[in-house]
Coordinates of C-alpha atoms and ligand atoms in Angstrom, one line a residue:
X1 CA -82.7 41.5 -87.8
X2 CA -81.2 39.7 -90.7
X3 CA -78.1 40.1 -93.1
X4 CA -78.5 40.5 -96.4
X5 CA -75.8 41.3 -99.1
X6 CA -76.1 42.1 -102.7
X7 CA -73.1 41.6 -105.0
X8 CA -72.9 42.3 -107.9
X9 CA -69.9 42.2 -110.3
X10 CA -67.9 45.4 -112.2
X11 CA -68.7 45.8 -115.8
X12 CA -68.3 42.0 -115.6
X13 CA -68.2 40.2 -119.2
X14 CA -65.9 43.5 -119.9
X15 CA -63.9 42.8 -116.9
X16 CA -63.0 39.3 -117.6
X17 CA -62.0 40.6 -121.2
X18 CA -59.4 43.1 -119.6
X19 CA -58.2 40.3 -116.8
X20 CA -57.6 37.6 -120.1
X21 CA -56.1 40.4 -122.3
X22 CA -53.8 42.9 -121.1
X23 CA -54.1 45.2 -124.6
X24 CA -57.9 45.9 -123.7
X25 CA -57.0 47.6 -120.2
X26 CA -57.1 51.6 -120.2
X27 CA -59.1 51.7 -123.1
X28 CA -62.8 51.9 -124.0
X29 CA -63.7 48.6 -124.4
X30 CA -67.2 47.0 -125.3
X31 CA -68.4 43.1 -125.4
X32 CA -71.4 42.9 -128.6
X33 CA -72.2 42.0 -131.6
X34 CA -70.4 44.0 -134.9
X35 CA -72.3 47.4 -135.8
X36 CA -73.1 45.6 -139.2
X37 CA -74.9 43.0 -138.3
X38 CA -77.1 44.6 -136.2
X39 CA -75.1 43.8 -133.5
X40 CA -75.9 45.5 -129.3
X41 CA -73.7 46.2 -126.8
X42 CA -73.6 43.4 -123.6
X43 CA -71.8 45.6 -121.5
X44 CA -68.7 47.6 -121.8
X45 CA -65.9 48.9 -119.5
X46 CA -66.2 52.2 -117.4
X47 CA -63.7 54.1 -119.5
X48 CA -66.3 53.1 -122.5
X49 CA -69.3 54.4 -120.0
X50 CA -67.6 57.9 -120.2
X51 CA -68.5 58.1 -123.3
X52 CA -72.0 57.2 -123.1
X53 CA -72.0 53.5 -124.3
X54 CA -74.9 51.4 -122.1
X55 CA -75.9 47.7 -122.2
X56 CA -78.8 46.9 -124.7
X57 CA -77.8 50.2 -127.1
X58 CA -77.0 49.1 -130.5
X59 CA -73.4 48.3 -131.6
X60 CA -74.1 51.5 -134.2
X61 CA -75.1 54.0 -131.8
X62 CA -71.6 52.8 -129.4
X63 CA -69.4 53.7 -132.3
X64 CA -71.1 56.6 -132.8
X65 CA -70.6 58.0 -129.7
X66 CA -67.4 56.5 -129.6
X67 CA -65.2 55.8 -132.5
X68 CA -62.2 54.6 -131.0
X69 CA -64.4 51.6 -129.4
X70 CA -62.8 48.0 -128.9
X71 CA -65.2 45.6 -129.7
X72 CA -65.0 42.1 -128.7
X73 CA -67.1 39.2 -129.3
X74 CA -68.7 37.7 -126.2
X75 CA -66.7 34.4 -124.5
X76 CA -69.5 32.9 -122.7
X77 CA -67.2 29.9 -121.6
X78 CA -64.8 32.2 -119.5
X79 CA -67.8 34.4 -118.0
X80 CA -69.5 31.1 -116.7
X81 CA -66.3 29.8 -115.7
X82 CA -65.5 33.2 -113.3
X83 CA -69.0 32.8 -112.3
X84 CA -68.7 29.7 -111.0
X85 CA -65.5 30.4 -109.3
X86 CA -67.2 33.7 -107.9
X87 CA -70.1 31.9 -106.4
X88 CA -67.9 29.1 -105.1
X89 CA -66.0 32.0 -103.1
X90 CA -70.1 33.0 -101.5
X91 CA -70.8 29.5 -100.8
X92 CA -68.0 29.7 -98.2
X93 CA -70.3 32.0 -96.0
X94 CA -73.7 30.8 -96.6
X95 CA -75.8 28.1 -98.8
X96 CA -79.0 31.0 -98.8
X97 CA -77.9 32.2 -102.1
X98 CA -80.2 33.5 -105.0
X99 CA -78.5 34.4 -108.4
X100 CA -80.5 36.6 -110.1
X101 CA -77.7 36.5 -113.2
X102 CA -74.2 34.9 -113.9
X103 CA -72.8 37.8 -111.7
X104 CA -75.5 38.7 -109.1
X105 CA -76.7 37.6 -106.1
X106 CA -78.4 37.9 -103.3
X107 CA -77.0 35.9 -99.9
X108 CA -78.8 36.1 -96.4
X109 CA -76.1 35.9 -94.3
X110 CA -77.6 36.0 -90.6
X111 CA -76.3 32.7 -89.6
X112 CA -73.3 32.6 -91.0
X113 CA -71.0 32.0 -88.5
X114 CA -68.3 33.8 -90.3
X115 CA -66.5 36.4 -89.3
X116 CA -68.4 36.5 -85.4
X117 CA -71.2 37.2 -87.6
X118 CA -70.3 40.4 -88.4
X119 CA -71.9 40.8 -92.4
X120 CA -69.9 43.8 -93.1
X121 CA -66.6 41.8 -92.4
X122 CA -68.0 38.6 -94.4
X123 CA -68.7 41.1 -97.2
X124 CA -64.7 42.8 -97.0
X125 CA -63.4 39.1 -97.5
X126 CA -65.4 38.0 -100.1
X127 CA -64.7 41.3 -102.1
X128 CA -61.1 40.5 -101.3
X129 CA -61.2 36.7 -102.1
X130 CA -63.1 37.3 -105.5
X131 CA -60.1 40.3 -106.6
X132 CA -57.4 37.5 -105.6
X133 CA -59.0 34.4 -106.8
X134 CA -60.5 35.3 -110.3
X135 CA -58.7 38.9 -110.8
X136 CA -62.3 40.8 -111.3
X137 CA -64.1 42.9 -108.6
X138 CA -67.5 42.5 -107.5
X139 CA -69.2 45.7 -105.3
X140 CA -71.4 44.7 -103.0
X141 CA -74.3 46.3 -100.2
X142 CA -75.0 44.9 -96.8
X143 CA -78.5 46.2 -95.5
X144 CA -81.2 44.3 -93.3
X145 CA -83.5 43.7 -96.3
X146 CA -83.2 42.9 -100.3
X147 CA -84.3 46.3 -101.4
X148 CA -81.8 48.1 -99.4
X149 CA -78.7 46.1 -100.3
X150 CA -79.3 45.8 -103.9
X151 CA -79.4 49.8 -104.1
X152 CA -76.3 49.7 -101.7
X153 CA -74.4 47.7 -104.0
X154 CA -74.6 50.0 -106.5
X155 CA -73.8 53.0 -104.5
X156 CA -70.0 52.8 -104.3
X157 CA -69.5 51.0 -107.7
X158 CA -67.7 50.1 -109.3
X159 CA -65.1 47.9 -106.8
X160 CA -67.0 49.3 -103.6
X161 CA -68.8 48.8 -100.5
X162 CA -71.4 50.1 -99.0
X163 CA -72.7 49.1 -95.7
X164 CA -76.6 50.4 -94.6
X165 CA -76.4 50.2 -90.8
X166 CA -80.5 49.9 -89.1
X167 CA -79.7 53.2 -87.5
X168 CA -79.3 55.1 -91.2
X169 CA -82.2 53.5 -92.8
X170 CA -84.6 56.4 -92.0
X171 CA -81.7 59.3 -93.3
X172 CA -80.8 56.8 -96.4
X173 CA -84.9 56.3 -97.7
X174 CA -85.2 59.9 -97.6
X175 CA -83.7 61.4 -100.0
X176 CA -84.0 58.1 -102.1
X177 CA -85.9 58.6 -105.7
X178 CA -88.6 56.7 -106.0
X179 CA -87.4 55.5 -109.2
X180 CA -85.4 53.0 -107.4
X181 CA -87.7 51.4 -105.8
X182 CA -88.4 47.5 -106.1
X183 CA -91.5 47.8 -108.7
X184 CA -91.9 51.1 -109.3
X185 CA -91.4 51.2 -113.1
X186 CA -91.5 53.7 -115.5
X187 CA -95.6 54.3 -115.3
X188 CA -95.5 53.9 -111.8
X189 CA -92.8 56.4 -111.6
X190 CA -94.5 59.1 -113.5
X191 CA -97.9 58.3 -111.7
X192 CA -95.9 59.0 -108.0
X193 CA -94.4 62.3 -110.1
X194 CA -97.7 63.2 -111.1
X195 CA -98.9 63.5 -107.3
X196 CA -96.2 65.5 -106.4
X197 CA -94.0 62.1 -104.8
X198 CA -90.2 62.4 -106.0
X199 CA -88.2 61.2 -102.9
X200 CA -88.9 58.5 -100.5
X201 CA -89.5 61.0 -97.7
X202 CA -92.2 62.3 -99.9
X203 CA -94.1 58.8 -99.8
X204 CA -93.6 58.2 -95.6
X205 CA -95.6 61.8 -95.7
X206 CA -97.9 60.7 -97.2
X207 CA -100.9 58.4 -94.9
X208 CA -101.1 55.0 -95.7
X209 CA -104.6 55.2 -96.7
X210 CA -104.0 57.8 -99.5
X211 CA -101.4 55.3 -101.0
X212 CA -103.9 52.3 -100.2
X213 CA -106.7 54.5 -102.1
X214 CA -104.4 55.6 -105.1
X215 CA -102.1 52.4 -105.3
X216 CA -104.3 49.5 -103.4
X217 CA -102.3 46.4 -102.8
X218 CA -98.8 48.2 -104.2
X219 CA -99.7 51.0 -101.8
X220 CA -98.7 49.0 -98.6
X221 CA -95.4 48.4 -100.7
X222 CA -94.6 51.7 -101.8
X223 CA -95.3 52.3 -98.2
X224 CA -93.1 50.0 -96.5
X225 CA -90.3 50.5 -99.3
X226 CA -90.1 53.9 -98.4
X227 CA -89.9 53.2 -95.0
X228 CA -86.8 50.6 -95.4
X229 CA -89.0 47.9 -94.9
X230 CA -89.2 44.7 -97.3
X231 CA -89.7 41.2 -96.2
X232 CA -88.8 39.3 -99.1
X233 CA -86.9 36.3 -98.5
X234 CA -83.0 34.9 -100.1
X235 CA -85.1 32.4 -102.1
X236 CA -82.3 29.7 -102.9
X237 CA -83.1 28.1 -106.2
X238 CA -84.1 24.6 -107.1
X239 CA -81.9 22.0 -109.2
X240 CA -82.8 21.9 -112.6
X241 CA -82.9 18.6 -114.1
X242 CA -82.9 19.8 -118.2
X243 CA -82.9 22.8 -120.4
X244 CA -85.2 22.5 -123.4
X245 CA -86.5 25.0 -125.9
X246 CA -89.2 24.3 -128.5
X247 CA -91.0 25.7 -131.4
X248 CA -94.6 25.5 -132.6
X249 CA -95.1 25.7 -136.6
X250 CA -97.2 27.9 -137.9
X251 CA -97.6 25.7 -140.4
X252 CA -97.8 21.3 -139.9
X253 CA -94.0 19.9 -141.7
X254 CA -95.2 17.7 -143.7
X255 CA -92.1 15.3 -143.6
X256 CA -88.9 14.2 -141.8
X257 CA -86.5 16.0 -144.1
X258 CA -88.7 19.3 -142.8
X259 CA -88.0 18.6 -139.9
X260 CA -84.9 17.9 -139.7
X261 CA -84.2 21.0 -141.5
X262 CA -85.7 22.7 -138.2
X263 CA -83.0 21.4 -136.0
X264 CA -80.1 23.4 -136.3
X265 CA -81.8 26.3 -135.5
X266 CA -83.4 24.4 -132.4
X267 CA -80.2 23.6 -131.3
X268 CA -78.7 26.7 -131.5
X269 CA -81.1 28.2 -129.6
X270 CA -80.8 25.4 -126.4
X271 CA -76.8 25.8 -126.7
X272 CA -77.8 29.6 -125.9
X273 CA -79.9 28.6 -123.1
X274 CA -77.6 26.5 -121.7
X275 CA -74.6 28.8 -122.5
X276 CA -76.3 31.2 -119.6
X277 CA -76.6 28.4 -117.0
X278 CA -73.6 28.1 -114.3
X279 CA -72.7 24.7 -112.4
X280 CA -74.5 22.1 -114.8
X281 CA -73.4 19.3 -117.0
X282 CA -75.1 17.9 -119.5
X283 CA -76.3 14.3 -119.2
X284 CA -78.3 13.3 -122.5
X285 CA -80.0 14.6 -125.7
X286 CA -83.2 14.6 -125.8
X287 CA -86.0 15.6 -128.8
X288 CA -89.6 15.8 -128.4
X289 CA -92.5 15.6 -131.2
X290 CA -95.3 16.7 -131.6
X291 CA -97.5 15.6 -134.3
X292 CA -100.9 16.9 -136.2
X293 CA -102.8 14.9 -134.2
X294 CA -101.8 16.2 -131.1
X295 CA -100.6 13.2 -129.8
X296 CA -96.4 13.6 -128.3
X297 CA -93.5 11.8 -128.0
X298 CA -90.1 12.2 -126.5
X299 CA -87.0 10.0 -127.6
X300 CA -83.9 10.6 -125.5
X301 CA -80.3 9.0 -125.0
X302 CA -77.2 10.0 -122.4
X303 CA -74.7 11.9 -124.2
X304 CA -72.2 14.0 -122.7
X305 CA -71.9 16.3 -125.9
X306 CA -74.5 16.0 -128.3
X307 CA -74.0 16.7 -131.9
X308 CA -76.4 17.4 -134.3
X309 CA -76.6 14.1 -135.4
X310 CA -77.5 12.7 -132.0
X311 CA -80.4 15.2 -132.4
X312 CA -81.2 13.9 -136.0
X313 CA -80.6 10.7 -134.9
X314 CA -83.1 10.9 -132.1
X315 CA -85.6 12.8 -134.2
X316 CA -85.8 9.9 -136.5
X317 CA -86.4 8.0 -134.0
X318 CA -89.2 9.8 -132.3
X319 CA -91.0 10.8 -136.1
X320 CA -91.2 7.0 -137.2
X321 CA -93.6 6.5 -134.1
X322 CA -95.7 8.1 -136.3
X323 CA -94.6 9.2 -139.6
X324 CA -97.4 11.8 -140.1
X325 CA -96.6 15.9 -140.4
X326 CA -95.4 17.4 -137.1
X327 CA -96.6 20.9 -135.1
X328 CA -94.2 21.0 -132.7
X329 CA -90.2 20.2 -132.7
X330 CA -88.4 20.8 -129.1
X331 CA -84.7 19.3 -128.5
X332 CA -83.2 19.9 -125.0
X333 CA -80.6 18.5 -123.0
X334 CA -80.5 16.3 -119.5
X335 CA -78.7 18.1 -117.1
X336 CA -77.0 17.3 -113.1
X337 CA -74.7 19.8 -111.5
X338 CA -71.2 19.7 -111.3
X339 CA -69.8 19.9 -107.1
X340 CA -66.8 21.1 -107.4
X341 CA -66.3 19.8 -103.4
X342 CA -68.3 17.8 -101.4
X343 CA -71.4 20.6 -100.9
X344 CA -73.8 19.9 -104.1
X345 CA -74.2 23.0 -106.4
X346 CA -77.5 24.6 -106.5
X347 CA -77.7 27.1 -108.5
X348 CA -80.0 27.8 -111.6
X349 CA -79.5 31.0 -113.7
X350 CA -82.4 33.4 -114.9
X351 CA -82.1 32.8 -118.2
Ligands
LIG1 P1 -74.9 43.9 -115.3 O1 -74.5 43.5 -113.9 O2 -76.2 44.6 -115.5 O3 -73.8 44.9 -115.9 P2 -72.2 44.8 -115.7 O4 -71.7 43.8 -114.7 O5 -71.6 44.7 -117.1 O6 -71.8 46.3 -115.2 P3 -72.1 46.9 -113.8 O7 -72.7 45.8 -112.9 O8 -70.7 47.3 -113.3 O9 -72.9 48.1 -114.0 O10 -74.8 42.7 -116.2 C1 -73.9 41.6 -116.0 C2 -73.5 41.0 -117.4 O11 -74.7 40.6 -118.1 C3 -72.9 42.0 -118.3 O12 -71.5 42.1 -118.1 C4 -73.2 41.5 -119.6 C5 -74.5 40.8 -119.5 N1 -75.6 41.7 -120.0 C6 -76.1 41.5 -121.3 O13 -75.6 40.7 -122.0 N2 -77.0 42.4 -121.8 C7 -77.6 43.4 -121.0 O14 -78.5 44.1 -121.5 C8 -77.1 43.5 -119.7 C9 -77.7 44.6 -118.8 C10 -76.2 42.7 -119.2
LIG2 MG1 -72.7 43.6 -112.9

């Protein structure tokens, strides 16, 4: 039987807003881009929520549905920063992490020796360390699988806990839309709907072999999901070693002055990349080129804050191998991870 939990933190760029300012508490508050230059909502605060603002919906439509909306711009800095802090306070009961974003994560806990082993314990202290250590709340779900404690961590949010013991797994699934389950998307959804399966108890009465015939592979899974079973391991994720982002012309640039006119663009795009990493450093600079005859080359130098002109400067560098028109600029950065103790970081965002 293993221990899983799910965390996942409270309306979390929005929360670290209201922890740094005391002004934006009580009110409904909203971390985007302004309505007039196109801007979307990141996330906003619950007392926003009321009011219908979501994640993803345009700045526009927020203020629409409510006026009165605080919006901030977004300080990437001080989200990584309580990130980094929050999964500090996780690596205390386990090193099986998997962050699935600056403020989620999965942790298999089954060999922790923490609290005698007791997950739902490990899971009270780290809610309680996280609220005294950083000031923000994370809610999190302790099940025997992934699938069950990602939905239990959103049950009792936000600032909650909910614990899915083996013995409720078969009265939990039941009444459990299939809309929640780990795959099923909106077709999927509709397709289940379509054959008369809402609920999760609907699928486990259905046979196997009807889901096999309608489904194939995904039938097994629907199957097993509905019966509280998933297998999926805590995959812990690899050190990165850089962060690059490139960009193929549609048309050859004919000339160094083209392409240096590409770069700031480049390099705004890898300090957003990087901007949505968590416990990395940046080692070097590095540009690659790519030129009309398809041949590459990549010029790089240590750096611990590049400026542009290290870019241009390494861009000259890597065009003269050649001098002839260019398909394809990338720049990216070299990268080691910060240990804030004596336990190497390893951790590598989605995105
Ligand atoms: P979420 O965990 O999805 O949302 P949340 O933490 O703001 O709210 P809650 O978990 O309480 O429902 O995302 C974490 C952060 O990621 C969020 O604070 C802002 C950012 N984000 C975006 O920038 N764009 C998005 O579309 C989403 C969903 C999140
Ligand atoms: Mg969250």
């Amino acid at each position: 039987m293993r221990k899983i939990l799910h965390s996942d933190a409270d309306c979390f760029y929005a929360a670290v807003e209201m922890r740094d300012n005391p002004a934006y508490r009580g009110i409904p508050l909203a971390v985007g881009g302004s309505a007039d230059r196109r801007g979307v909502i990141a996330t906003c605060n619950y007392e926003a929520r009321a009011f219908g603002v979501r994640s993803a919906m345009s700045t526009a439509m927020a203020l629409r549905l409510c006026p009165q909306l605080t919006l901030v711009r977004g300080r990437m800095d001080a989200y990584k920063e309580a990130s980094r802090q929050i999964f500090d306070i996780y690596r205390r009961y386990t090193d099986l992490i998997e962050p699935l974003s600056l403020d989620e994560a999965f942790m298999d806990v089954s060999h922790s020796p923490a609290c005698q082993g007791s997950a739902t314990l490990m899971a009270r202290e780290i809610r309680e360390a996280v609220k005294h250590e950083t000031g923000l709340t994370v809610s999190i779900g302790v099940a025997a699988n992934k699938f069950l404690a990602k939905i239990a961590s959103d049950w009792n949010k936000p600032d909650g806990l909910k614990v899915i013991l083996p013995e409720e797994v078969e009265a939990f699934v039941q009444d459990l839309p299939v809309t929640k389950l780990h795959g099923v998307g909106k077709r999927t959804a509709e397709r289940l709907h379509n054959q008369g399966l809402y609920t999760c108890g609907d699928i486990r009465q259905t046979p196997l072999r009807t889901l096999l015939e309608r489904h194939g592979a995904f039938g097994q899974r629907l199957y097993d999901l509905a019966h509280g079973q998933d297998e999926r391991e805590v995959k812990v994720s690899r050190v990165r070693k850089s962060i690059s982002t490139e960009n193929t012309f549609a048309e050859d640039l004919p000339d160094l002055a083209q392409c240096r006119a590409q770069l700031p663009e480049l390099i705004e795009d890898l300090e957003r990349r990087y901007a949505r990493l968590s416990g990395y450093r940046i080692e070097g600079a590095v540009v690659k080129v790519k030129f009309n005859n398809f041949q590459q080359t990549t010029v790089e130098h240590s750096d611990p804050a590049p400026s542009t002109k290290r870019f241009e400067q390494l861009l000259i560098e890597g065009w003269q191998r050649q001098a002839r028109p260019v398909r394809l600029l990338g720049v990216g950065y070299r990268l080691s991870t910060v240990s804030s103790d004596s336990s190497e970081r390893q951790l590598t965002l989605p995105w």
